[in-house]
């Protein structure tokens, strides 16, 4: 799908069933904009909706799938990480999904979020939006080269929007513009 929308595949690992990697935050945002335009033009996207990167809060909520533990299940059954990846990402959907049917939320590739990286507010809020300022963007989920603790639901990382590498990918979210 990435190649169909963007015209190329920047991945080091080219299996079409695997997550696209070596994608910067800037390219992931551009992909979402192009996908939105393509789907609108084809009449497949209802008015008032767009494809985007999830916020950090949306990503964690989806990853946890109603759980409160560090992982939404047993990591070896749900994700690719240093101990079981054989030094590469894997095709999506080979591991067990979380309780909401979402695959590869733990491990495989780090996923960009729409938020800028900043300190949490320090107060309890529902569905917070992160900062849009700052030099860094949030990454979640851990990757195939990471140790187990780096794949936890709550762990956050950061990188500059132009960063890319064979552990950096993204997940698309459908958002209402209302």
JSON list of C-alpha atoms in Angstrom, two decimals:
[
{"chain": "A", "resi": 1, "resn": "UNK", "atom": "CA", "xyz": [0.00, 0.00, 0.00]},
{"chain": "A", "resi": 2, "resn": "UNK", "atom": "CA", "xyz": [2.83, 2.40, 0.81]},
{"chain": "A", "resi": 3, "resn": "UNK", "atom": "CA", "xyz": [4.40, 1.84, -2.59]},
{"chain": "A", "resi": 4, "resn": "UNK", "atom": "CA", "xyz": [1.06, 2.32, -4.36]},
{"chain": "A", "resi": 5, "resn": "UNK", "atom": "CA", "xyz": [0.55, 5.69, -2.66]},
{"chain": "A", "resi": 6, "resn": "UNK", "atom": "CA", "xyz": [4.13, 7.00, -2.59]},
{"chain": "A", "resi": 7, "resn": "UNK", "atom": "CA", "xyz": [5.59, 5.41, -5.73]},
{"chain": "A", "resi": 8, "resn": "UNK", "atom": "CA", "xyz": [8.48, 3.67, -3.97]},
{"chain": "A", "resi": 9, "resn": "UNK", "atom": "CA", "xyz": [9.40, 1.51, -1.00]},
{"chain": "A", "resi": 10, "resn": "UNK", "atom": "CA", "xyz": [12.28, 2.86, 1.12]},
{"chain": "A", "resi": 11, "resn": "UNK", "atom": "CA", "xyz": [12.46, -0.31, 3.24]},
{"chain": "A", "resi": 12, "resn": "UNK", "atom": "CA", "xyz": [15.66, -2.24, 3.76]},
{"chain": "A", "resi": 13, "resn": "UNK", "atom": "CA", "xyz": [13.52, -5.37, 4.07]},
{"chain": "A", "resi": 14, "resn": "UNK", "atom": "CA", "xyz": [11.31, -5.43, 0.96]},
{"chain": "A", "resi": 15, "resn": "UNK", "atom": "CA", "xyz": [8.78, -8.17, 1.80]},
{"chain": "A", "resi": 16, "resn": "UNK", "atom": "CA", "xyz": [5.45, -6.62, 0.74]},
{"chain": "A", "resi": 17, "resn": "UNK", "atom": "CA", "xyz": [3.71, -8.21, 3.75]},
{"chain": "A", "resi": 18, "resn": "UNK", "atom": "CA", "xyz": [6.15, -6.63, 6.22]},
{"chain": "A", "resi": 19, "resn": "UNK", "atom": "CA", "xyz": [5.76, -3.14, 7.66]},
{"chain": "A", "resi": 20, "resn": "UNK", "atom": "CA", "xyz": [7.38, -0.42, 5.62]},
{"chain": "A", "resi": 21, "resn": "UNK", "atom": "CA", "xyz": [10.43, 0.88, 7.47]},
{"chain": "A", "resi": 22, "resn": "UNK", "atom": "CA", "xyz": [13.07, 3.52, 6.94]},
{"chain": "A", "resi": 23, "resn": "UNK", "atom": "CA", "xyz": [10.23, 6.06, 6.92]},
{"chain": "A", "resi": 24, "resn": "UNK", "atom": "CA", "xyz": [10.73, 9.41, 8.61]},
{"chain": "A", "resi": 25, "resn": "UNK", "atom": "CA", "xyz": [7.94, 11.20, 10.47]},
{"chain": "A", "resi": 26, "resn": "UNK", "atom": "CA", "xyz": [7.85, 13.70, 7.59]},
{"chain": "A", "resi": 27, "resn": "UNK", "atom": "CA", "xyz": [7.28, 10.92, 5.04]},
{"chain": "A", "resi": 28, "resn": "UNK", "atom": "CA", "xyz": [4.68, 9.20, 7.24]},
{"chain": "A", "resi": 29, "resn": "UNK", "atom": "CA", "xyz": [2.70, 12.47, 7.46]},
{"chain": "A", "resi": 30, "resn": "UNK", "atom": "CA", "xyz": [3.01, 12.97, 3.69]},
{"chain": "A", "resi": 31, "resn": "UNK", "atom": "CA", "xyz": [1.79, 9.40, 3.14]},
{"chain": "A", "resi": 32, "resn": "UNK", "atom": "CA", "xyz": [-1.29, 10.08, 5.29]},
{"chain": "A", "resi": 33, "resn": "UNK", "atom": "CA", "xyz": [-2.07, 13.24, 3.30]},
{"chain": "A", "resi": 34, "resn": "UNK", "atom": "CA", "xyz": [-1.70, 11.45, -0.04]},
{"chain": "A", "resi": 35, "resn": "UNK", "atom": "CA", "xyz": [-3.76, 8.49, 1.16]},
{"chain": "A", "resi": 36, "resn": "UNK", "atom": "CA", "xyz": [-6.51, 10.86, 2.32]},
{"chain": "A", "resi": 37, "resn": "UNK", "atom": "CA", "xyz": [-6.55, 12.62, -1.06]},
{"chain": "A", "resi": 38, "resn": "UNK", "atom": "CA", "xyz": [-6.53, 9.32, -3.01]},
{"chain": "A", "resi": 39, "resn": "UNK", "atom": "CA", "xyz": [-9.36, 7.83, -0.99]},
{"chain": "A", "resi": 40, "resn": "UNK", "atom": "CA", "xyz": [-11.44, 11.02, -1.17]},
{"chain": "A", "resi": 41, "resn": "UNK", "atom": "CA", "xyz": [-10.97, 11.21, -4.94]},
{"chain": "A", "resi": 42, "resn": "UNK", "atom": "CA", "xyz": [-12.06, 7.56, -5.25]},
{"chain": "A", "resi": 43, "resn": "UNK", "atom": "CA", "xyz": [-15.15, 8.17, -3.08]},
{"chain": "A", "resi": 44, "resn": "UNK", "atom": "CA", "xyz": [-14.01, 5.71, -0.43]},
{"chain": "A", "resi": 45, "resn": "UNK", "atom": "CA", "xyz": [-13.44, 8.22, 2.38]},
{"chain": "A", "resi": 46, "resn": "UNK", "atom": "CA", "xyz": [-16.51, 9.83, 3.94]},
{"chain": "A", "resi": 47, "resn": "UNK", "atom": "CA", "xyz": [-16.60, 13.61, 4.22]},
{"chain": "A", "resi": 48, "resn": "UNK", "atom": "CA", "xyz": [-15.21, 14.87, 7.50]},
{"chain": "A", "resi": 49, "resn": "UNK", "atom": "CA", "xyz": [-12.54, 12.17, 7.90]},
{"chain": "A", "resi": 50, "resn": "UNK", "atom": "CA", "xyz": [-8.82, 11.99, 7.23]},
{"chain": "A", "resi": 51, "resn": "UNK", "atom": "CA", "xyz": [-5.99, 9.51, 7.57]},
{"chain": "A", "resi": 52, "resn": "UNK", "atom": "CA", "xyz": [-3.31, 10.58, 10.01]},
{"chain": "A", "resi": 53, "resn": "UNK", "atom": "CA", "xyz": [-0.80, 9.27, 12.50]},
{"chain": "A", "resi": 54, "resn": "UNK", "atom": "CA", "xyz": [-2.37, 8.44, 15.87]},
{"chain": "A", "resi": 55, "resn": "UNK", "atom": "CA", "xyz": [-1.69, 10.69, 18.81]},
{"chain": "A", "resi": 56, "resn": "UNK", "atom": "CA", "xyz": [0.50, 9.18, 21.50]},
{"chain": "A", "resi": 57, "resn": "UNK", "atom": "CA", "xyz": [-2.57, 8.72, 23.73]},
{"chain": "A", "resi": 58, "resn": "UNK", "atom": "CA", "xyz": [-4.53, 7.02, 20.93]},
{"chain": "A", "resi": 59, "resn": "UNK", "atom": "CA", "xyz": [-1.60, 4.73, 20.20]},
{"chain": "A", "resi": 60, "resn": "UNK", "atom": "CA", "xyz": [-1.22, 3.63, 23.83]},
{"chain": "A", "resi": 61, "resn": "UNK", "atom": "CA", "xyz": [-4.97, 3.15, 24.26]},
{"chain": "A", "resi": 62, "resn": "UNK", "atom": "CA", "xyz": [-5.08, 0.94, 21.15]},
{"chain": "A", "resi": 63, "resn": "UNK", "atom": "CA", "xyz": [-1.99, -0.99, 22.23]},
{"chain": "A", "resi": 64, "resn": "UNK", "atom": "CA", "xyz": [-3.30, -1.71, 25.72]},
{"chain": "A", "resi": 65, "resn": "UNK", "atom": "CA", "xyz": [-6.71, -2.85, 24.41]},
{"chain": "A", "resi": 66, "resn": "UNK", "atom": "CA", "xyz": [-8.32, -2.53, 27.84]},
{"chain": "A", "resi": 67, "resn": "UNK", "atom": "CA", "xyz": [-5.38, -3.92, 29.83]},
{"chain": "A", "resi": 68, "resn": "UNK", "atom": "CA", "xyz": [-3.34, -2.08, 32.44]},
{"chain": "A", "resi": 69, "resn": "UNK", "atom": "CA", "xyz": [-0.20, -4.22, 32.34]},
{"chain": "A", "resi": 70, "resn": "UNK", "atom": "CA", "xyz": [3.04, -3.45, 30.51]},
{"chain": "A", "resi": 71, "resn": "UNK", "atom": "CA", "xyz": [2.00, -5.72, 27.64]},
{"chain": "A", "resi": 72, "resn": "UNK", "atom": "CA", "xyz": [-1.42, -6.51, 26.21]},
{"chain": "A", "resi": 73, "resn": "UNK", "atom": "CA", "xyz": [-0.53, -10.21, 26.50]},
{"chain": "A", "resi": 74, "resn": "UNK", "atom": "CA", "xyz": [2.54, -12.44, 26.40]},
{"chain": "A", "resi": 75, "resn": "UNK", "atom": "CA", "xyz": [5.21, -10.65, 24.35]},
{"chain": "A", "resi": 76, "resn": "UNK", "atom": "CA", "xyz": [6.59, -13.79, 22.68]},
{"chain": "A", "resi": 77, "resn": "UNK", "atom": "CA", "xyz": [3.11, -14.53, 21.34]},
{"chain": "A", "resi": 78, "resn": "UNK", "atom": "CA", "xyz": [2.35, -10.92, 20.31]},
{"chain": "A", "resi": 79, "resn": "UNK", "atom": "CA", "xyz": [5.52, -9.28, 19.06]},
{"chain": "A", "resi": 80, "resn": "UNK", "atom": "CA", "xyz": [8.84, -9.49, 17.29]},
{"chain": "A", "resi": 81, "resn": "UNK", "atom": "CA", "xyz": [11.75, -8.24, 19.39]},
{"chain": "A", "resi": 82, "resn": "UNK", "atom": "CA", "xyz": [15.45, -8.99, 19.92]},
{"chain": "A", "resi": 83, "resn": "UNK", "atom": "CA", "xyz": [14.95, -12.46, 21.40]},
{"chain": "A", "resi": 84, "resn": "UNK", "atom": "CA", "xyz": [12.72, -13.87, 18.64]},
{"chain": "A", "resi": 85, "resn": "UNK", "atom": "CA", "xyz": [13.10, -11.70, 15.52]},
{"chain": "A", "resi": 86, "resn": "UNK", "atom": "CA", "xyz": [16.14, -13.35, 13.88]},
{"chain": "A", "resi": 87, "resn": "UNK", "atom": "CA", "xyz": [17.45, -9.83, 13.21]},
{"chain": "A", "resi": 88, "resn": "UNK", "atom": "CA", "xyz": [14.72, -8.54, 10.91]},
{"chain": "A", "resi": 89, "resn": "UNK", "atom": "CA", "xyz": [11.13, -7.32, 10.89]},
{"chain": "A", "resi": 90, "resn": "UNK", "atom": "CA", "xyz": [8.44, -9.86, 10.00]},
{"chain": "A", "resi": 91, "resn": "UNK", "atom": "CA", "xyz": [5.25, -9.88, 7.93]},
{"chain": "A", "resi": 92, "resn": "UNK", "atom": "CA", "xyz": [2.34, -8.27, 9.74]},
{"chain": "A", "resi": 93, "resn": "UNK", "atom": "CA", "xyz": [-0.18, -10.55, 11.41]},
{"chain": "A", "resi": 94, "resn": "UNK", "atom": "CA", "xyz": [2.01, -13.58, 12.12]},
{"chain": "A", "resi": 95, "resn": "UNK", "atom": "CA", "xyz": [1.76, -13.08, 15.86]},
{"chain": "A", "resi": 96, "resn": "UNK", "atom": "CA", "xyz": [-1.32, -13.00, 18.09]},
{"chain": "A", "resi": 97, "resn": "UNK", "atom": "CA", "xyz": [-3.34, -9.75, 17.98]},
{"chain": "A", "resi": 98, "resn": "UNK", "atom": "CA", "xyz": [-4.31, -7.86, 21.11]},
{"chain": "A", "resi": 99, "resn": "UNK", "atom": "CA", "xyz": [-7.86, -8.15, 22.51]},
{"chain": "A", "resi": 100, "resn": "UNK", "atom": "CA", "xyz": [-9.11, -5.60, 19.96]},
{"chain": "A", "resi": 101, "resn": "UNK", "atom": "CA", "xyz": [-7.66, -7.45, 16.98]},
{"chain": "A", "resi": 102, "resn": "UNK", "atom": "CA", "xyz": [-4.67, -5.14, 16.41]},
{"chain": "A", "resi": 103, "resn": "UNK", "atom": "CA", "xyz": [-1.46, -6.83, 15.31]},
{"chain": "A", "resi": 104, "resn": "UNK", "atom": "CA", "xyz": [2.16, -5.93, 16.01]},
{"chain": "A", "resi": 105, "resn": "UNK", "atom": "CA", "xyz": [1.56, -3.20, 18.57]},
{"chain": "A", "resi": 106, "resn": "UNK", "atom": "CA", "xyz": [4.54, -4.57, 20.54]},
{"chain": "A", "resi": 107, "resn": "UNK", "atom": "CA", "xyz": [7.77, -4.85, 18.57]},
{"chain": "A", "resi": 108, "resn": "UNK", "atom": "CA", "xyz": [8.44, -5.33, 14.84]},
{"chain": "A", "resi": 109, "resn": "UNK", "atom": "CA", "xyz": [9.03, -1.60, 14.08]},
{"chain": "A", "resi": 110, "resn": "UNK", "atom": "CA", "xyz": [8.79, 1.55, 16.17]},
{"chain": "A", "resi": 111, "resn": "UNK", "atom": "CA", "xyz": [5.71, 3.55, 15.15]},
{"chain": "A", "resi": 112, "resn": "UNK", "atom": "CA", "xyz": [5.59, 7.32, 14.73]},
{"chain": "A", "resi": 113, "resn": "UNK", "atom": "CA", "xyz": [2.88, 9.25, 16.55]},
{"chain": "A", "resi": 114, "resn": "UNK", "atom": "CA", "xyz": [1.59, 12.66, 15.49]},
{"chain": "A", "resi": 115, "resn": "UNK", "atom": "CA", "xyz": [2.70, 14.31, 18.75]},
{"chain": "A", "resi": 116, "resn": "UNK", "atom": "CA", "xyz": [5.81, 16.25, 19.45]},
{"chain": "A", "resi": 117, "resn": "UNK", "atom": "CA", "xyz": [7.88, 14.84, 22.30]},
{"chain": "A", "resi": 118, "resn": "UNK", "atom": "CA", "xyz": [7.47, 16.75, 25.54]},
{"chain": "A", "resi": 119, "resn": "UNK", "atom": "CA", "xyz": [6.91, 16.30, 29.24]},
{"chain": "A", "resi": 120, "resn": "UNK", "atom": "CA", "xyz": [3.53, 15.03, 30.39]},
{"chain": "A", "resi": 121, "resn": "UNK", "atom": "CA", "xyz": [1.25, 17.61, 32.01]},
{"chain": "A", "resi": 122, "resn": "UNK", "atom": "CA", "xyz": [1.44, 15.98, 35.44]},
{"chain": "A", "resi": 123, "resn": "UNK", "atom": "CA", "xyz": [-2.35, 15.97, 35.84]},
{"chain": "A", "resi": 124, "resn": "UNK", "atom": "CA", "xyz": [-4.95, 13.40, 34.86]},
{"chain": "A", "resi": 125, "resn": "UNK", "atom": "CA", "xyz": [-6.59, 14.18, 31.52]},
{"chain": "A", "resi": 126, "resn": "UNK", "atom": "CA", "xyz": [-8.78, 12.23, 29.12]},
{"chain": "A", "resi": 127, "resn": "UNK", "atom": "CA", "xyz": [-7.48, 11.74, 25.57]},
{"chain": "A", "resi": 128, "resn": "UNK", "atom": "CA", "xyz": [-4.62, 14.25, 25.81]},
{"chain": "A", "resi": 129, "resn": "UNK", "atom": "CA", "xyz": [-3.01, 15.71, 22.73]},
{"chain": "A", "resi": 130, "resn": "UNK", "atom": "CA", "xyz": [0.72, 16.12, 22.88]},
{"chain": "A", "resi": 131, "resn": "UNK", "atom": "CA", "xyz": [2.63, 19.20, 21.96]},
{"chain": "A", "resi": 132, "resn": "UNK", "atom": "CA", "xyz": [2.96, 20.16, 18.32]},
{"chain": "A", "resi": 133, "resn": "UNK", "atom": "CA", "xyz": [6.16, 22.06, 19.11]},
{"chain": "A", "resi": 134, "resn": "UNK", "atom": "CA", "xyz": [9.67, 20.84, 19.70]},
{"chain": "A", "resi": 135, "resn": "UNK", "atom": "CA", "xyz": [12.49, 19.25, 17.78]},
{"chain": "A", "resi": 136, "resn": "UNK", "atom": "CA", "xyz": [11.39, 15.64, 18.39]},
{"chain": "A", "resi": 137, "resn": "UNK", "atom": "CA", "xyz": [8.41, 13.42, 17.56]},
{"chain": "A", "resi": 138, "resn": "UNK", "atom": "CA", "xyz": [7.12, 10.47, 19.62]},
{"chain": "A", "resi": 139, "resn": "UNK", "atom": "CA", "xyz": [7.77, 6.83, 18.73]},
{"chain": "A", "resi": 140, "resn": "UNK", "atom": "CA", "xyz": [5.97, 3.90, 20.35]},
{"chain": "A", "resi": 141, "resn": "UNK", "atom": "CA", "xyz": [5.98, 0.11, 20.41]},
{"chain": "A", "resi": 142, "resn": "UNK", "atom": "CA", "xyz": [9.60, -0.97, 20.23]},
{"chain": "A", "resi": 143, "resn": "UNK", "atom": "CA", "xyz": [11.13, -2.89, 17.37]},
{"chain": "A", "resi": 144, "resn": "UNK", "atom": "CA", "xyz": [12.73, -6.11, 16.21]},
{"chain": "A", "resi": 145, "resn": "UNK", "atom": "CA", "xyz": [16.15, -5.04, 17.57]},
{"chain": "A", "resi": 146, "resn": "UNK", "atom": "CA", "xyz": [14.87, -4.06, 21.02]},
{"chain": "A", "resi": 147, "resn": "UNK", "atom": "CA", "xyz": [14.98, -5.83, 24.35]},
{"chain": "A", "resi": 148, "resn": "UNK", "atom": "CA", "xyz": [11.68, -6.81, 25.94]},
{"chain": "A", "resi": 149, "resn": "UNK", "atom": "CA", "xyz": [11.26, -3.77, 28.22]},
{"chain": "A", "resi": 150, "resn": "UNK", "atom": "CA", "xyz": [11.52, -1.41, 25.23]},
{"chain": "A", "resi": 151, "resn": "UNK", "atom": "CA", "xyz": [8.35, -2.94, 23.76]},
{"chain": "A", "resi": 152, "resn": "UNK", "atom": "CA", "xyz": [6.08, -2.09, 26.73]},
{"chain": "A", "resi": 153, "resn": "UNK", "atom": "CA", "xyz": [2.78, -0.28, 26.15]},
{"chain": "A", "resi": 154, "resn": "UNK", "atom": "CA", "xyz": [3.84, 2.84, 28.05]},
{"chain": "A", "resi": 155, "resn": "UNK", "atom": "CA", "xyz": [7.40, 3.20, 26.80]},
{"chain": "A", "resi": 156, "resn": "UNK", "atom": "CA", "xyz": [8.02, 6.25, 24.65]},
{"chain": "A", "resi": 157, "resn": "UNK", "atom": "CA", "xyz": [10.97, 7.20, 22.52]},
{"chain": "A", "resi": 158, "resn": "UNK", "atom": "CA", "xyz": [11.79, 10.23, 20.43]},
{"chain": "A", "resi": 159, "resn": "UNK", "atom": "CA", "xyz": [13.52, 11.15, 17.19]},
{"chain": "A", "resi": 160, "resn": "UNK", "atom": "CA", "xyz": [13.74, 14.15, 14.91]},
{"chain": "A", "resi": 161, "resn": "UNK", "atom": "CA", "xyz": [11.06, 14.29, 12.18]},
{"chain": "A", "resi": 162, "resn": "UNK", "atom": "CA", "xyz": [13.64, 13.62, 9.47]},
{"chain": "A", "resi": 163, "resn": "UNK", "atom": "CA", "xyz": [15.06, 10.49, 11.13]},
{"chain": "A", "resi": 164, "resn": "UNK", "atom": "CA", "xyz": [14.69, 7.15, 9.41]},
{"chain": "A", "resi": 165, "resn": "UNK", "atom": "CA", "xyz": [16.07, 3.67, 9.91]},
{"chain": "A", "resi": 166, "resn": "UNK", "atom": "CA", "xyz": [15.18, 0.02, 9.48]},
{"chain": "A", "resi": 167, "resn": "UNK", "atom": "CA", "xyz": [13.38, 0.03, 12.84]},
{"chain": "A", "resi": 168, "resn": "UNK", "atom": "CA", "xyz": [11.16, 3.07, 12.16]},
{"chain": "A", "resi": 169, "resn": "UNK", "atom": "CA", "xyz": [7.69, 2.69, 10.65]},
{"chain": "A", "resi": 170, "resn": "UNK", "atom": "CA", "xyz": [4.17, 3.90, 11.32]},
{"chain": "A", "resi": 171, "resn": "UNK", "atom": "CA", "xyz": [0.52, 2.99, 11.72]},
{"chain": "A", "resi": 172, "resn": "UNK", "atom": "CA", "xyz": [-2.33, 4.89, 10.09]},
{"chain": "A", "resi": 173, "resn": "UNK", "atom": "CA", "xyz": [-5.32, 6.17, 12.03]},
{"chain": "A", "resi": 174, "resn": "UNK", "atom": "CA", "xyz": [-8.68, 7.35, 10.69]},
{"chain": "A", "resi": 175, "resn": "UNK", "atom": "CA", "xyz": [-9.74, 10.56, 12.39]},
{"chain": "A", "resi": 176, "resn": "UNK", "atom": "CA", "xyz": [-12.89, 12.65, 12.32]},
{"chain": "A", "resi": 177, "resn": "UNK", "atom": "CA", "xyz": [-12.25, 16.29, 11.50]},
{"chain": "A", "resi": 178, "resn": "UNK", "atom": "CA", "xyz": [-15.11, 17.35, 13.79]}
]
